[in-house]
Coordinates of N, CA, C and O in Angstrom, one line a residue:
X135 N -82.0 -217.1 119.2 CA -83.0 -217.8 118.3 C -84.3 -217.5 118.7 O -84.8 -217.6 119.8
X136 N -85.1 -216.8 117.7 CA -86.4 -216.4 117.9 C -87.4 -217.7 117.7 O -87.0 -218.7 116.9
X137 N -88.6 -217.6 118.1 CA -89.5 -218.7 117.9 C -89.6 -219.2 116.4 O -89.7 -220.3 116.1
X138 N -89.5 -218.2 115.5 CA -89.6 -218.5 114.1 C -88.4 -219.2 113.5 O -88.5 -219.8 112.5
X139 N -87.3 -219.2 114.3 CA -86.1 -219.8 113.9 C -85.8 -221.1 114.7 O -84.7 -221.6 114.8
X140 N -86.7 -221.5 115.5 CA -86.6 -222.7 116.3 C -86.2 -223.9 115.5 O -86.6 -224.0 114.5
X141 N -85.3 -224.8 116.0 CA -84.9 -225.9 115.4 C -86.2 -226.8 115.1 O -87.2 -226.7 115.8
X142 N -86.1 -227.6 114.0 CA -87.2 -228.6 113.5 C -87.4 -229.6 114.7 O -86.6 -230.1 115.3
X143 N -88.8 -229.6 115.1 CA -89.1 -230.4 116.3 C -88.8 -231.9 115.9 O -88.7 -232.8 116.8
X144 N -88.6 -232.3 114.6 CA -88.2 -233.7 114.3 C -86.9 -234.0 114.6 O -86.5 -235.3 114.6
X145 N -86.0 -233.0 114.9 CA -84.6 -233.2 115.3 C -84.6 -233.9 116.7 O -85.1 -233.3 117.7
X146 N -84.0 -235.1 116.7 CA -84.0 -235.8 118.0 C -83.2 -235.1 119.1 O -83.4 -235.5 120.2
X147 N -82.3 -234.2 118.7 CA -81.5 -233.6 119.8 C -82.3 -232.5 120.4 O -81.9 -232.0 121.4
X148 N -83.5 -232.0 120.0 CA -84.2 -231.0 120.4 C -85.0 -231.5 121.7 O -85.6 -232.6 121.7
X149 N -84.8 -230.8 122.8 CA -85.6 -231.2 124.1 C -86.8 -230.4 124.1 O -86.8 -229.1 124.1
X150 N -88.0 -231.0 124.1 CA -89.2 -230.3 124.1 C -90.3 -231.1 124.6 O -90.2 -232.2 124.8
X151 N -91.3 -230.4 125.1 CA -92.6 -231.0 125.7 C -93.7 -230.1 125.4 O -93.6 -228.9 125.5
X152 N -94.9 -230.8 125.1 CA -96.0 -230.1 124.8 C -97.3 -230.9 125.4 O -97.3 -232.0 125.5
X153 N -98.3 -230.0 125.8 CA -99.4 -230.6 126.4 C -100.6 -229.7 126.0 O -100.5 -228.4 126.0
X154 N -101.7 -230.5 125.7 CA -102.9 -229.7 125.3 C -103.9 -229.7 126.5 O -104.0 -230.8 127.2
X155 N -104.4 -228.5 126.9 CA -105.3 -228.4 128.1 C -106.8 -228.1 127.6 O -106.8 -227.3 126.7
X156 N -107.7 -228.7 128.0 CA -109.1 -228.5 127.6 C -109.7 -227.4 128.3 O -110.7 -226.8 127.7
X157 N -109.3 -226.9 129.4 CA -109.8 -225.7 130.1 C -110.0 -226.1 131.6 O -109.6 -227.3 132.0
X158 N -110.4 -225.1 132.4 CA -110.7 -225.4 133.8 C -109.4 -225.0 134.5 O -108.2 -225.1 134.0
X159 N -109.6 -224.7 135.8 CA -108.6 -224.3 136.7 C -107.5 -225.4 136.9 O -106.4 -225.1 137.3
X160 N -107.9 -226.7 136.8 CA -106.8 -227.7 137.0 C -105.7 -227.6 136.1 O -104.7 -228.2 136.4
X161 N -105.8 -226.8 134.9 CA -104.7 -226.7 134.0 C -103.6 -225.9 134.5 O -102.3 -225.9 134.1
X162 N -103.9 -225.1 135.5 CA -102.8 -224.2 136.2 C -101.8 -225.0 137.1 O -100.6 -225.1 136.7
X163 N -102.1 -225.9 138.0 CA -101.3 -226.7 138.6 C -100.6 -227.7 137.7 O -99.5 -228.1 137.7
X164 N -101.5 -228.1 136.7 CA -100.9 -229.2 135.8 C -99.9 -228.6 135.0 O -98.8 -229.4 134.7
X165 N -99.9 -227.4 134.6 CA -98.8 -226.7 133.9 C -97.5 -226.7 134.6 O -96.5 -226.9 134.2
X166 N -97.6 -226.4 136.0 CA -96.5 -226.5 136.7 C -95.8 -228.0 136.8 O -94.6 -228.0 136.9
X167 N -96.7 -228.9 136.8 CA -96.2 -230.3 136.8 C -95.5 -230.6 135.5 O -94.4 -231.3 135.6
X168 N -96.0 -230.2 134.4 CA -95.4 -230.4 133.1 C -93.9 -229.7 133.2 O -93.0 -230.4 132.6
X169 N -93.9 -228.5 133.7 CA -92.6 -227.8 133.7 C -91.7 -228.6 134.6 O -90.4 -228.9 134.2
X170 N -92.0 -229.2 135.7 CA -91.2 -229.9 136.7 C -90.6 -231.1 135.8 O -89.5 -231.4 136.1
X171 N -91.5 -231.8 135.1 CA -91.0 -233.0 134.4 C -90.0 -232.6 133.3 O -89.0 -233.3 133.1
X172 N -90.2 -231.5 132.6 CA -89.3 -230.9 131.6 C -87.9 -230.6 132.2 O -87.0 -231.0 131.6
X173 N -88.0 -229.9 133.3 CA -86.8 -229.6 134.0 C -86.0 -230.8 134.4 O -84.8 -230.7 134.3
X174 N -86.7 -231.9 134.9 CA -86.0 -233.1 135.2 C -85.4 -233.6 134.0 O -84.2 -234.1 134.2
X175 N -85.9 -233.6 132.8 CA -85.3 -234.1 131.7 C -84.1 -233.4 131.3 O -83.2 -234.0 130.9
X176 N -84.2 -232.0 131.5 CA -82.9 -231.2 131.3 C -81.9 -231.6 132.1 O -80.8 -231.7 131.7
X177 N -82.1 -231.8 133.6 CA -81.1 -232.3 134.4 C -80.6 -233.6 134.0 O -79.3 -233.7 134.1
X178 N -81.3 -234.5 133.5 CA -80.8 -235.8 133.0 C -79.9 -235.7 131.8 O -79.0 -236.5 131.7
X179 N -80.1 -234.7 131.0 CA -79.2 -234.5 129.9 C -78.0 -233.6 130.3 O -77.2 -233.3 129.4
X180 N -77.9 -233.2 131.5 CA -76.7 -232.4 131.9 C -76.8 -230.9 131.8 O -75.7 -230.3 131.7
X181 N -78.0 -230.4 131.4 CA -78.1 -229.0 131.1 C -77.9 -228.2 132.5 O -78.5 -228.6 133.4
X182 N -77.0 -227.2 132.4 CA -76.7 -226.4 133.6 C -77.6 -225.4 133.8 O -78.0 -224.5 132.9
X183 N -78.5 -225.5 134.9 CA -79.5 -224.6 135.2 C -79.2 -223.7 136.5 O -78.6 -224.2 137.5
X184 N -79.7 -222.5 136.5 CA -79.6 -221.7 137.8 C -80.3 -222.3 138.8 O -81.2 -223.1 138.6
X185 N -79.9 -222.0 140.2 CA -80.6 -222.6 141.3 C -82.1 -222.3 141.3 O -82.9 -223.2 141.6
X186 N -82.5 -221.1 140.9 CA -83.9 -220.8 140.9 C -84.7 -221.0 139.5 O -85.9 -220.7 139.5
X187 N -84.0 -221.9 138.7 CA -84.7 -222.0 137.5 C -86.1 -222.7 137.4 O -87.0 -222.2 136.8
X188 N -86.1 -223.8 138.2 CA -87.3 -224.6 138.3 C -88.5 -223.6 138.7 O -89.6 -223.5 138.1
X189 N -88.3 -222.9 139.9 CA -89.4 -222.0 140.4 C -89.7 -221.0 139.4 O -90.9 -220.7 139.2
X190 N -88.7 -220.4 138.7 CA -89.1 -219.3 137.7 C -89.8 -219.9 136.6 O -90.8 -219.2 136.1
X191 N -89.4 -221.0 136.0 CA -90.1 -221.6 134.9 C -91.5 -222.0 135.3 O -92.5 -221.8 134.5
X192 N -91.7 -222.6 136.5 CA -93.1 -222.9 136.9 C -93.9 -221.6 137.0 O -95.2 -221.7 136.6
X193 N -93.4 -220.6 137.5 CA -94.1 -219.3 137.7 C -94.6 -218.7 136.4 O -95.6 -218.4 136.1
X194 N -93.5 -218.7 135.4 CA -93.9 -218.2 134.1 C -95.0 -218.9 133.4 O -95.9 -218.4 132.9
X195 N -94.8 -220.3 133.4 CA -95.8 -221.2 132.7 C -97.2 -221.0 133.4 O -98.3 -220.8 132.7
X196 N -97.2 -221.0 134.7 CA -98.6 -221.0 135.3 C -99.3 -219.5 135.1 O -100.4 -219.4 134.9
X197 N -98.4 -218.5 135.0 CA -99.0 -217.1 134.8 C -99.5 -217.1 133.3 O -100.7 -216.5 133.2
X198 N -98.7 -217.7 132.3 CA -99.2 -217.7 131.0 C -100.5 -218.5 130.8 O -101.4 -218.0 130.1
X199 N -100.5 -219.6 131.4 CA -101.6 -220.6 131.3 C -102.9 -219.8 132.0 O -104.0 -219.9 131.6
X200 N -102.7 -219.3 133.2 CA -103.7 -218.5 133.9 C -104.4 -217.4 133.0 O -105.6 -217.3 132.9
X201 N -103.4 -216.7 132.3 CA -104.0 -215.7 131.4 C -104.8 -216.3 130.3 O -105.9 -215.7 129.8
X202 N -104.4 -217.4 129.7 CA -105.2 -218.1 128.7 C -106.5 -218.5 129.2 O -107.5 -218.4 128.6
X203 N -106.5 -219.1 130.4 CA -107.8 -219.5 131.0 C -108.8 -218.3 131.3 O -109.9 -218.5 131.0
X204 N -108.2 -217.2 131.7 CA -109.0 -216.1 132.0 C -109.5 -215.3 130.8 O -110.5 -214.7 130.9
X205 N -108.7 -215.3 129.8 CA -109.0 -214.3 128.6 C -109.3 -214.9 127.3 O -109.5 -214.2 126.4
X206 N -109.3 -216.3 127.3 CA -109.5 -217.0 126.0 C -110.5 -218.0 126.1 O -110.3 -218.8 127.1
X207 N -111.4 -218.3 125.2 CA -112.4 -219.3 125.3 C -111.6 -220.5 124.8 O -110.7 -220.4 123.9
X208 N -112.0 -221.7 125.2 CA -111.5 -222.9 124.6 C -110.1 -223.3 125.2 O -109.7 -222.9 126.2
X209 N -109.6 -224.4 124.4 CA -108.4 -225.0 125.0 C -107.2 -224.1 124.9 O -107.3 -223.1 124.2
X210 N -106.0 -224.6 125.4 CA -104.8 -223.9 125.2 C -103.7 -225.1 125.2 O -104.0 -226.2 125.6
X211 N -102.6 -224.6 124.7 CA -101.4 -225.6 124.5 C -100.2 -224.9 125.2 O -99.9 -223.8 125.0
X212 N -99.5 -225.8 126.0 CA -98.2 -225.4 126.7 C -97.2 -226.1 126.0 O -97.2 -227.3 125.8
X213 N -96.1 -225.4 125.5 CA -95.0 -226.1 124.8 C -93.7 -225.5 125.5 O -93.5 -224.3 125.6
X214 N -92.7 -226.4 125.9 CA -91.4 -226.0 126.4 C -90.6 -226.5 125.5 O -90.4 -227.7 125.1
X215 N -89.5 -225.6 125.1 CA -88.4 -226.1 124.2 C -87.1 -225.4 124.7 O -87.0 -224.2 125.0
X216 N -86.0 -226.2 124.9 CA -84.7 -225.9 125.1 C -84.2 -225.3 123.9 O -84.1 -225.7 122.8
X217 N -83.9 -223.9 124.0 CA -83.3 -223.2 122.8 C -82.1 -222.5 123.2 O -82.2 -221.5 124.1
X218 N -81.0 -222.8 122.6 CA -79.6 -222.2 123.0 C -79.4 -222.1 124.5 O -79.4 -223.1 125.1
X219 N -79.5 -220.9 125.0 CA -79.1 -220.7 126.5 C -80.4 -220.4 127.3 O -80.4 -219.7 128.3
X220 N -81.6 -220.8 126.8 CA -82.8 -220.6 127.5 C -83.8 -221.7 127.2 O -83.7 -222.6 126.4
X221 N -85.0 -221.5 127.9 CA -86.1 -222.3 127.6 C -87.2 -221.5 127.1 O -87.5 -220.5 127.7
X222 N -87.8 -221.8 126.0 CA -89.0 -221.0 125.4 C -90.2 -221.7 126.0 O -90.4 -222.9 125.9
X223 N -90.9 -220.8 126.7 CA -92.2 -221.3 127.2 C -93.4 -220.6 126.4 O -93.5 -219.4 126.3
X224 N -94.1 -221.5 125.6 CA -95.0 -221.0 124.7 C -96.4 -221.5 125.0 O -96.6 -222.6 125.3
X225 N -97.4 -220.5 125.1 CA -98.8 -220.8 125.5 C -99.5 -220.3 124.3 O -99.6 -219.1 124.0
X226 N -100.4 -221.3 123.7 CA -101.2 -220.9 122.6 C -102.7 -220.9 123.1 O -102.9 -221.9 123.9
X227 N -103.4 -220.0 122.6 CA -104.9 -220.1 123.0 C -105.7 -219.6 121.9 O -105.3 -219.2 120.8
X228 N -107.1 -219.6 122.0 CA -108.0 -219.3 121.0 C -108.5 -217.8 121.1 O -109.3 -217.5 120.4
X229 N -107.9 -217.0 122.0 CA -108.3 -215.7 122.1 C -107.9 -214.8 121.1 O -106.6 -214.9 120.6
X230 N -108.6 -213.8 120.7 CA -108.1 -212.8 119.7 C -107.3 -211.7 120.2 O -106.5 -211.2 119.5
X231 N -107.6 -211.3 121.4 CA -106.9 -210.3 122.1 C -105.6 -210.5 122.5 O -105.2 -211.6 122.9
X232 N -104.6 -209.5 122.3 CA -103.3 -209.6 122.8 C -103.1 -209.3 124.3 O -104.0 -208.5 124.8
X233 N -102.0 -209.9 125.0 CA -102.0 -209.5 126.3 C -101.7 -207.9 126.5 O -101.0 -207.3 125.7
X234 N -102.2 -207.5 127.6 CA -102.0 -206.1 128.0 C -100.9 -206.0 129.1 O -101.0 -206.5 130.1
X235 N -99.8 -205.2 128.6 CA -98.6 -205.1 129.5 C -98.8 -203.7 130.2 O -98.8 -202.8 129.7
X236 N -99.1 -203.9 131.5 CA -99.5 -202.7 132.5 C -98.1 -202.2 133.0 O -97.2 -203.0 133.3
X237 N -98.0 -201.0 133.2 CA -96.8 -200.4 133.7 C -96.8 -200.7 135.2 O -97.7 -201.3 135.8
X238 N -95.5 -200.8 135.7 CA -95.3 -201.2 137.1 C -96.2 -200.4 138.0 O -96.1 -199.1 137.9
X239 N -96.9 -201.0 138.9 CA -97.7 -200.2 139.9 C -97.8 -201.0 141.2 O -98.6 -201.9 141.4
X240 N -96.9 -200.7 142.2 CA -96.9 -201.5 143.4 C -98.2 -201.4 144.2 O -98.4 -202.2 145.1
X241 N -99.0 -200.4 143.9 CA -100.3 -200.3 144.7 C -101.4 -201.1 144.1 O -102.4 -201.2 144.6
X242 N -101.3 -201.5 142.9 CA -102.4 -202.3 142.1 C -102.4 -203.6 142.8 O -101.4 -204.4 143.0
X243 N -103.7 -204.1 143.1 CA -103.9 -205.4 143.6 C -104.1 -206.4 142.4 O -105.1 -206.2 141.7
X244 N -103.3 -207.4 142.2 CA -103.6 -208.3 141.2 C -103.1 -207.7 139.8 O -102.6 -206.7 139.7
X245 N -103.2 -208.5 138.8 CA -102.9 -208.2 137.4 C -101.5 -208.0 137.3 O -101.0 -207.0 136.4
X246 N -100.6 -208.6 138.0 CA -99.1 -208.4 137.9 C -98.4 -209.6 137.0 O -97.3 -209.6 137.0
X247 N -99.2 -210.6 136.5 CA -98.8 -211.8 136.0 C -97.7 -211.4 134.8 O -96.6 -211.9 134.8
X248 N -98.1 -210.6 133.9 CA -97.2 -210.3 132.7 C -96.1 -209.4 133.2 O -94.8 -209.5 132.6
X249 N -96.2 -208.7 134.2 CA -95.1 -208.0 134.7 C -94.1 -208.8 135.3 O -92.9 -208.6 135.1
X250 N -94.5 -209.8 136.0 CA -93.5 -210.8 136.5 C -92.8 -211.6 135.4 O -91.6 -211.9 135.4
X251 N -93.7 -212.0 134.4 CA -93.0 -212.7 133.3 C -92.0 -211.9 132.5 O -90.9 -212.5 132.2
X252 N -92.3 -210.6 132.3 CA -91.3 -209.8 131.6 C -90.1 -209.6 132.5 O -89.0 -209.4 131.9
X253 N -90.2 -209.5 133.8 CA -89.1 -209.4 134.5 C -88.1 -210.7 134.5 O -86.9 -210.5 134.7
X254 N -88.7 -211.7 134.5 CA -88.0 -213.0 134.6 C -87.4 -213.5 133.3 O -86.4 -214.0 133.3
X255 N -88.0 -213.0 132.2 CA -87.6 -213.6 130.9 C -86.9 -212.5 130.1 O -87.0 -211.4 130.2
X256 N -86.0 -213.1 129.1 CA -85.3 -212.2 128.2 C -86.1 -211.6 127.2 O -85.9 -210.5 126.6
X257 N -87.1 -212.3 126.8 CA -87.9 -211.8 125.7 C -89.4 -212.4 125.9 O -89.5 -213.6 126.3
X258 N -90.3 -211.6 125.6 CA -91.7 -212.1 125.6 C -92.3 -211.5 124.4 O -92.4 -210.2 124.2
X259 N -92.9 -212.2 123.5 CA -93.6 -211.9 122.3 C -94.8 -212.6 122.1 O -95.0 -213.7 122.6
X260 N -95.8 -211.9 121.4 CA -97.0 -212.6 121.0 C -97.2 -212.5 119.5 O -96.9 -211.7 118.8
X261 N -97.6 -213.7 118.9 CA -97.9 -213.9 117.6 C -99.2 -214.4 117.3 O -99.5 -215.5 117.9
X262 N -100.0 -213.8 116.5 CA -101.2 -214.2 116.1 C -101.2 -215.5 115.2 O -100.1 -215.7 114.4
X263 N -102.1 -216.2 115.1 CA -102.3 -217.4 114.3 C -103.7 -217.6 113.9 O -104.5 -216.8 114.4
X264 N -104.0 -218.5 113.0 CA -105.4 -218.6 112.5 C -106.5 -218.8 113.4 O -107.6 -218.4 113.4
X265 N -106.2 -219.4 114.7 CA -107.3 -219.7 115.5 C -107.0 -219.0 117.0 O -107.6 -219.4 118.0
X266 N -106.1 -218.0 117.0 CA -105.9 -217.3 118.3 C -104.5 -216.7 118.3 O -104.1 -216.0 117.3
X267 N -103.7 -217.0 119.2 CA -102.3 -216.4 119.4 C -101.6 -217.3 120.2 O -102.0 -218.3 120.8
X268 N -100.2 -217.1 120.2 CA -99.3 -217.7 121.0 C -98.4 -216.8 121.7 O -97.9 -215.8 121.1
X269 N -98.2 -216.9 123.0 CA -97.2 -216.0 123.7 C -96.1 -216.8 124.0 O -96.0 -217.9 124.5
X270 N -95.0 -216.2 123.6 CA -93.6 -216.9 123.8 C -92.8 -216.2 124.8 O -92.7 -215.0 124.7
X271 N -92.3 -216.8 125.8 CA -91.5 -216.3 126.8 C -90.1 -217.0 126.8 O -90.2 -218.3 126.9
X272 N -89.1 -216.3 126.9 CA -87.6 -217.0 126.7 C -87.2 -216.8 128.1 O -86.7 -215.6 128.5
X273 N -86.9 -217.9 128.9 CA -86.4 -217.9 130.3 C -85.1 -218.2 130.1 O -84.7 -219.4 129.7
X274 N -84.0 -217.5 130.7 CA -82.5 -217.9 130.6 C -82.3 -219.0 131.5 O -82.9 -219.2 132.6
X275 N -81.4 -220.0 131.2 CA -81.0 -221.0 131.9 C -80.2 -220.6 133.1 O -80.3 -221.2 134.2
X276 N -79.4 -219.6 133.1 CA -78.6 -219.2 134.1 C -78.9 -217.8 134.5 O -79.3 -216.9 133.8

């Protein structure tokens, strides 16, 4: 299921969580806390998760939120949604530029965030919208 085909958020069976961040470096650890709470909710619903899912989800969310902080002015939004056999981690920001996916380079210091995200996730796409863009990353549950 692609983000464009996501179930209607009004559906009570949909498990999702969203938070708006105003900016500042505190939104990075806060994003990890939001993910932790979301994963707890998944566990309460009996969703079967891989042993390392929480750590992977926290890493993906914090990398995407960090990129929004570094490369886009203004606020950002983190949304987590259970979709089929994965969790969609979506970060919307006000930046006009799209993420730059750099080739693997073990000698490069820093700038490995999107490389990590693409290795952990089944799908990573960026869609523009009227006030910026949204990066969607699909992390498999197992």
